[in-house]
Amino acid sequence: MLKSRDKKILEALELFRCMKRDQIKELFFKDLKNPITATNIVLKRLRRDGYIEAKTSVQPYIYFLNPSTVKKESQKLNHYLSIVDFYIQLCEFQVPTEFQVEKRYGNRFMQPDIFMEWNKKLFFVEIQKSRYTTEIMDEKIQRYIDYFNYKGWNLYSSNKLDSDSPFIWIVSKSPYQLRTKNIIQTTNVQEFLKHYNFQI
């Protein structure tokens, strides 16, 4: 019989595709006296009962739904894990009311890493672990612009967070010099909150 927390873990693995043990601990067990032990016990039981799988060649393990929607040796694992890290950073300030991973918007438009509603604002988020050329990033942003035009949205001024349109947020180690200037670019959530005086 699955417990409420078991179901939440399975829902998170479905959303994120994969999660590290410590990410699961942070989201579901951090308030317990012995969070790592509690996390290990629950994950071991869920593996035993066939609900989840684990990549055991790394320590701590990386966990997946059973059956998994992503291969254990996929080159995208680190990308998906970075999305989980970003989500955890958001939750330190406020839990998003909506959070979708790699939602499809059609061949003509973008495929954001994340679409979310956070503190009553809408965001399209690109998590850039690998460095793209400026030309490739400009092409990615143009797909957003095309979608904004299609929806009748205005591209906002990046120093104002009072628009009803979604914001485009690139999370990367260093900013891109893009043709389109009205794009939020930070290294993490904390930098965003500090730079944009975003009230949580």
mmCIF file of C-alpha atoms in Angstrom:
data_model
loop_
_atom_site.group_PDB
_atom_site.id
_atom_site.type_symbol
_atom_site.label_atom_id
_atom_site.label_comp_id
_atom_site.label_asym_id
_atom_site.label_seq_id
_atom_site.Cartn_x
_atom_site.Cartn_y
_atom_site.Cartn_z
ATOM 1 C CA MET A 1 0.000 0.000 0.000
ATOM 2 C CA LEU A 2 1.547 3.256 -1.137
ATOM 3 C CA LYS A 3 1.736 6.017 1.428
ATOM 4 C CA SER A 4 1.049 9.673 0.609
ATOM 5 C CA ARG A 5 4.767 10.501 0.517
ATOM 6 C CA ASP A 6 5.452 7.468 -1.687
ATOM 7 C CA LYS A 7 2.956 8.812 -4.230
ATOM 8 C CA LYS A 8 4.561 12.257 -4.137
ATOM 9 C CA ILE A 9 7.979 10.742 -4.807
ATOM 10 C CA LEU A 10 6.609 8.793 -7.778
ATOM 11 C CA GLU A 11 4.901 11.938 -9.103
ATOM 12 C CA ALA A 12 8.192 13.840 -8.807
ATOM 13 C CA LEU A 13 10.070 11.113 -10.685
ATOM 14 C CA GLU A 14 7.434 11.224 -13.408
ATOM 15 C CA LEU A 15 7.813 15.007 -13.685
ATOM 16 C CA PHE A 16 11.610 15.236 -13.526
ATOM 17 C CA ARG A 17 12.455 11.877 -15.260
ATOM 18 C CA CYS A 18 15.196 11.162 -12.712
ATOM 19 C CA MET A 19 16.378 12.360 -9.298
ATOM 20 C CA LYS A 20 19.393 11.892 -7.074
ATOM 21 C CA ARG A 21 18.893 10.373 -3.653
ATOM 22 C CA ASP A 22 19.848 13.660 -1.993
ATOM 23 C CA GLN A 23 17.380 15.610 -4.135
ATOM 24 C CA ILE A 24 14.589 13.302 -2.988
ATOM 25 C CA LYS A 25 15.801 13.763 0.584
ATOM 26 C CA GLU A 26 15.725 17.546 0.229
ATOM 27 C CA LEU A 27 12.180 17.628 -1.134
ATOM 28 C CA PHE A 28 10.523 14.975 1.020
ATOM 29 C CA PHE A 29 12.593 14.098 4.097
ATOM 30 C CA LYS A 30 14.659 17.115 5.170
ATOM 31 C CA ASP A 31 12.492 17.851 8.220
ATOM 32 C CA LEU A 32 13.038 14.400 9.742
ATOM 33 C CA LYS A 33 15.603 13.666 12.446
ATOM 34 C CA ASN A 34 17.620 11.281 10.233
ATOM 35 C CA PRO A 35 16.663 12.332 6.687
ATOM 36 C CA ILE A 36 19.247 10.274 4.777
ATOM 37 C CA THR A 37 18.373 7.065 6.628
ATOM 38 C CA ALA A 38 14.643 7.670 6.139
ATOM 39 C CA THR A 39 15.150 8.403 2.433
ATOM 40 C CA ASN A 40 17.196 5.246 1.912
ATOM 41 C CA ILE A 41 14.603 3.071 3.668
ATOM 42 C CA VAL A 42 11.719 4.381 1.561
ATOM 43 C CA LEU A 43 13.635 4.205 -1.735
ATOM 44 C CA LYS A 44 14.805 0.659 -0.978
ATOM 45 C CA ARG A 45 11.184 -0.384 -0.340
ATOM 46 C CA LEU A 46 9.939 1.285 -3.533
ATOM 47 C CA ARG A 47 12.689 -0.509 -5.519
ATOM 48 C CA ARG A 48 11.862 -3.826 -3.868
ATOM 49 C CA ASP A 49 8.186 -3.413 -4.735
ATOM 50 C CA GLY A 50 8.985 -2.565 -8.362
ATOM 51 C CA TYR A 51 7.831 1.054 -8.413
ATOM 52 C CA ILE A 52 11.252 2.581 -9.148
ATOM 53 C CA GLU A 53 14.626 1.713 -10.648
ATOM 54 C CA ALA A 54 18.104 2.962 -9.728
ATOM 55 C CA LYS A 55 21.361 3.725 -11.488
ATOM 56 C CA THR A 56 23.706 2.004 -9.058
ATOM 57 C CA SER A 57 26.986 2.816 -10.838
ATOM 58 C CA VAL A 58 27.026 6.247 -9.155
ATOM 59 C CA GLN A 59 26.938 7.195 -5.483
ATOM 60 C CA PRO A 60 24.441 8.159 -4.194
ATOM 61 C CA TYR A 61 22.121 6.390 -6.639
ATOM 62 C CA ILE A 62 20.013 8.127 -9.266
ATOM 63 C CA TYR A 63 16.378 6.994 -9.275
ATOM 64 C CA PHE A 64 13.811 6.559 -12.060
ATOM 65 C CA LEU A 65 10.255 5.351 -12.401
ATOM 66 C CA ASN A 66 9.811 1.716 -13.393
ATOM 67 C CA PRO A 67 9.563 1.571 -16.334
ATOM 68 C CA SER A 68 11.794 4.576 -16.878
ATOM 69 C CA THR A 69 11.037 7.232 -19.489
ATOM 70 C CA VAL A 70 14.762 7.983 -19.879
ATOM 71 C CA LYS A 71 17.723 5.647 -20.320
ATOM 72 C CA LYS A 72 20.068 5.313 -17.362
ATOM 73 C CA GLU A 73 23.050 6.163 -19.585
ATOM 74 C CA SER A 74 21.356 9.086 -21.344
ATOM 75 C CA GLN A 75 23.509 12.168 -21.876
ATOM 76 C CA LYS A 76 20.536 14.217 -20.684
ATOM 77 C CA LEU A 77 20.636 12.899 -17.109
ATOM 78 C CA ASN A 78 22.721 15.812 -15.823
ATOM 79 C CA HIS A 79 20.364 18.220 -17.568
ATOM 80 C CA TYR A 80 17.309 16.708 -15.885
ATOM 81 C CA LEU A 81 19.089 16.681 -12.530
ATOM 82 C CA SER A 82 19.897 20.388 -12.997
ATOM 83 C CA ILE A 83 16.191 21.060 -13.463
ATOM 84 C CA VAL A 84 15.553 19.349 -10.109
ATOM 85 C CA ASP A 85 18.241 21.512 -8.491
ATOM 86 C CA PHE A 86 16.573 24.609 -9.918
ATOM 87 C CA TYR A 87 13.189 23.484 -8.564
ATOM 88 C CA ILE A 88 14.696 22.953 -5.108
ATOM 89 C CA GLN A 89 16.157 26.479 -5.211
ATOM 90 C CA LEU A 90 12.721 27.867 -6.088
ATOM 91 C CA CYS A 91 11.109 25.967 -3.222
ATOM 92 C CA GLU A 92 13.502 27.556 -0.713
ATOM 93 C CA PHE A 93 11.567 30.768 -1.334
ATOM 94 C CA GLN A 94 8.191 29.584 -2.586
ATOM 95 C CA VAL A 95 6.863 26.369 -4.133
ATOM 96 C CA PRO A 96 5.738 26.922 -7.766
ATOM 97 C CA THR A 97 1.997 26.532 -8.256
ATOM 98 C CA GLU A 98 2.665 25.024 -11.704
ATOM 99 C CA PHE A 99 5.839 23.382 -12.998
ATOM 100 C CA GLN A 100 6.084 21.553 -16.338
ATOM 101 C CA VAL A 101 9.231 20.000 -17.799
ATOM 102 C CA GLU A 102 9.875 20.099 -21.560
ATOM 103 C CA LYS A 103 6.319 20.919 -22.534
ATOM 104 C CA ARG A 104 5.853 20.794 -26.320
ATOM 105 C CA TYR A 105 4.575 23.871 -28.156
ATOM 106 C CA GLY A 106 4.800 22.571 -31.736
ATOM 107 C CA ASN A 107 7.560 22.444 -34.346
ATOM 108 C CA ARG A 108 7.316 26.159 -35.124
ATOM 109 C CA PHE A 109 7.914 27.275 -31.571
ATOM 110 C CA MET A 110 10.194 26.723 -28.600
ATOM 111 C CA GLN A 111 10.532 23.736 -26.319
ATOM 112 C CA PRO A 112 11.388 25.273 -22.943
ATOM 113 C CA ASP A 113 13.089 23.233 -20.269
ATOM 114 C CA ILE A 114 10.494 24.572 -17.831
ATOM 115 C CA PHE A 115 7.186 26.378 -17.904
ATOM 116 C CA MET A 116 6.138 27.515 -14.450
ATOM 117 C CA GLU A 117 3.969 29.789 -12.394
ATOM 118 C CA TRP A 118 5.931 31.115 -9.444
ATOM 119 C CA ASN A 119 4.668 33.813 -7.103
ATOM 120 C CA LYS A 120 1.799 34.575 -9.502
ATOM 121 C CA LYS A 121 4.195 35.176 -12.427
ATOM 122 C CA LEU A 122 4.626 32.967 -15.500
ATOM 123 C CA PHE A 123 8.083 31.945 -16.696
ATOM 124 C CA PHE A 124 9.649 30.020 -19.559
ATOM 125 C CA VAL A 125 13.021 28.807 -18.288
ATOM 126 C CA GLU A 126 16.083 27.539 -20.144
ATOM 127 C CA ILE A 127 18.626 25.677 -17.979
ATOM 128 C CA GLN A 128 21.939 25.926 -19.846
ATOM 129 C CA LYS A 129 24.575 23.571 -18.456
ATOM 130 C CA SER A 130 26.412 23.313 -21.779
ATOM 131 C CA ARG A 131 27.448 26.476 -23.606
ATOM 132 C CA TYR A 132 25.612 27.147 -26.864
ATOM 133 C CA THR A 133 26.856 29.582 -29.470
ATOM 134 C CA THR A 134 25.213 32.999 -29.472
ATOM 135 C CA GLU A 135 23.739 32.194 -32.876
ATOM 136 C CA ILE A 136 22.027 29.049 -31.573
ATOM 137 C CA MET A 137 20.669 30.904 -28.534
ATOM 138 C CA ASP A 138 19.373 33.697 -30.778
ATOM 139 C CA GLU A 139 17.555 31.058 -32.833
ATOM 140 C CA LYS A 140 16.062 29.552 -29.657
ATOM 141 C CA ILE A 141 14.890 32.976 -28.478
ATOM 142 C CA GLN A 142 13.407 33.726 -31.892
ATOM 143 C CA ARG A 143 11.129 30.709 -31.431
ATOM 144 C CA TYR A 144 9.902 32.301 -28.208
ATOM 145 C CA ILE A 145 9.332 35.617 -29.967
ATOM 146 C CA ASP A 146 7.375 33.857 -32.699
ATOM 147 C CA TYR A 147 5.230 32.190 -30.031
ATOM 148 C CA PHE A 148 4.708 35.456 -28.164
ATOM 149 C CA ASN A 149 3.584 37.117 -31.396
ATOM 150 C CA TYR A 150 1.286 34.169 -32.133
ATOM 151 C CA LYS A 151 -0.296 34.504 -28.669
ATOM 152 C CA GLY A 152 -0.526 38.290 -28.872
ATOM 153 C CA TRP A 153 1.846 38.781 -25.943
ATOM 154 C CA ASN A 154 4.316 41.610 -25.523
ATOM 155 C CA LEU A 155 7.967 41.032 -24.751
ATOM 156 C CA TYR A 156 8.417 42.859 -21.449
ATOM 157 C CA SER A 157 11.178 45.130 -20.211
ATOM 158 C CA SER A 158 13.583 42.863 -18.327
ATOM 159 C CA ASN A 159 13.935 45.257 -15.383
ATOM 160 C CA LYS A 160 10.201 45.275 -14.702
ATOM 161 C CA LEU A 161 8.289 42.292 -13.399
ATOM 162 C CA ASP A 162 4.803 43.739 -13.783
ATOM 163 C CA SER A 163 3.899 42.204 -17.123
ATOM 164 C CA ASP A 164 1.018 39.749 -17.546
ATOM 165 C CA SER A 165 2.995 37.974 -20.278
ATOM 166 C CA PRO A 166 5.377 35.145 -19.343
ATOM 167 C CA PHE A 167 9.012 35.990 -18.766
ATOM 168 C CA ILE A 168 11.918 34.285 -20.535
ATOM 169 C CA TRP A 169 14.612 33.293 -18.036
ATOM 170 C CA ILE A 170 17.974 31.778 -18.993
ATOM 171 C CA VAL A 171 19.937 30.143 -16.176
ATOM 172 C CA SER A 172 23.606 29.812 -17.131
ATOM 173 C CA LYS A 173 27.084 30.403 -15.719
ATOM 174 C CA SER A 174 27.563 33.508 -17.844
ATOM 175 C CA PRO A 175 25.129 35.679 -19.856
ATOM 176 C CA TYR A 176 24.672 35.503 -23.605
ATOM 177 C CA GLN A 177 24.995 38.604 -25.770
ATOM 178 C CA LEU A 178 21.632 38.198 -27.445
ATOM 179 C CA ARG A 179 19.952 40.276 -30.130
ATOM 180 C CA THR A 180 16.853 40.368 -27.945
ATOM 181 C CA LYS A 181 17.649 42.341 -24.802
ATOM 182 C CA ASN A 182 14.524 41.753 -22.726
ATOM 183 C CA ILE A 183 15.592 38.368 -21.410
ATOM 184 C CA ILE A 184 16.282 37.517 -17.769
ATOM 185 C CA GLN A 185 19.726 35.927 -17.388
ATOM 186 C CA THR A 186 21.098 34.758 -14.030
ATOM 187 C CA THR A 187 23.318 32.001 -12.674
ATOM 188 C CA ASN A 188 20.740 30.841 -10.124
ATOM 189 C CA VAL A 189 17.505 31.666 -8.317
ATOM 190 C CA GLN A 190 19.204 33.654 -5.562
ATOM 191 C CA GLU A 191 20.810 35.996 -8.085
ATOM 192 C CA PHE A 192 17.427 36.528 -9.736
ATOM 193 C CA LEU A 193 15.789 37.473 -6.437
ATOM 194 C CA LYS A 194 18.589 39.886 -5.580
ATOM 195 C CA HIS A 195 18.916 41.528 -8.982
ATOM 196 C CA TYR A 196 15.233 41.926 -9.793
ATOM 197 C CA ASN A 197 14.019 42.660 -6.247
ATOM 198 C CA PHE A 198 11.468 39.910 -6.731
ATOM 199 C CA GLN A 199 9.207 39.787 -3.708
ATOM 200 C CA ILE A 200 8.392 36.327 -2.349
#
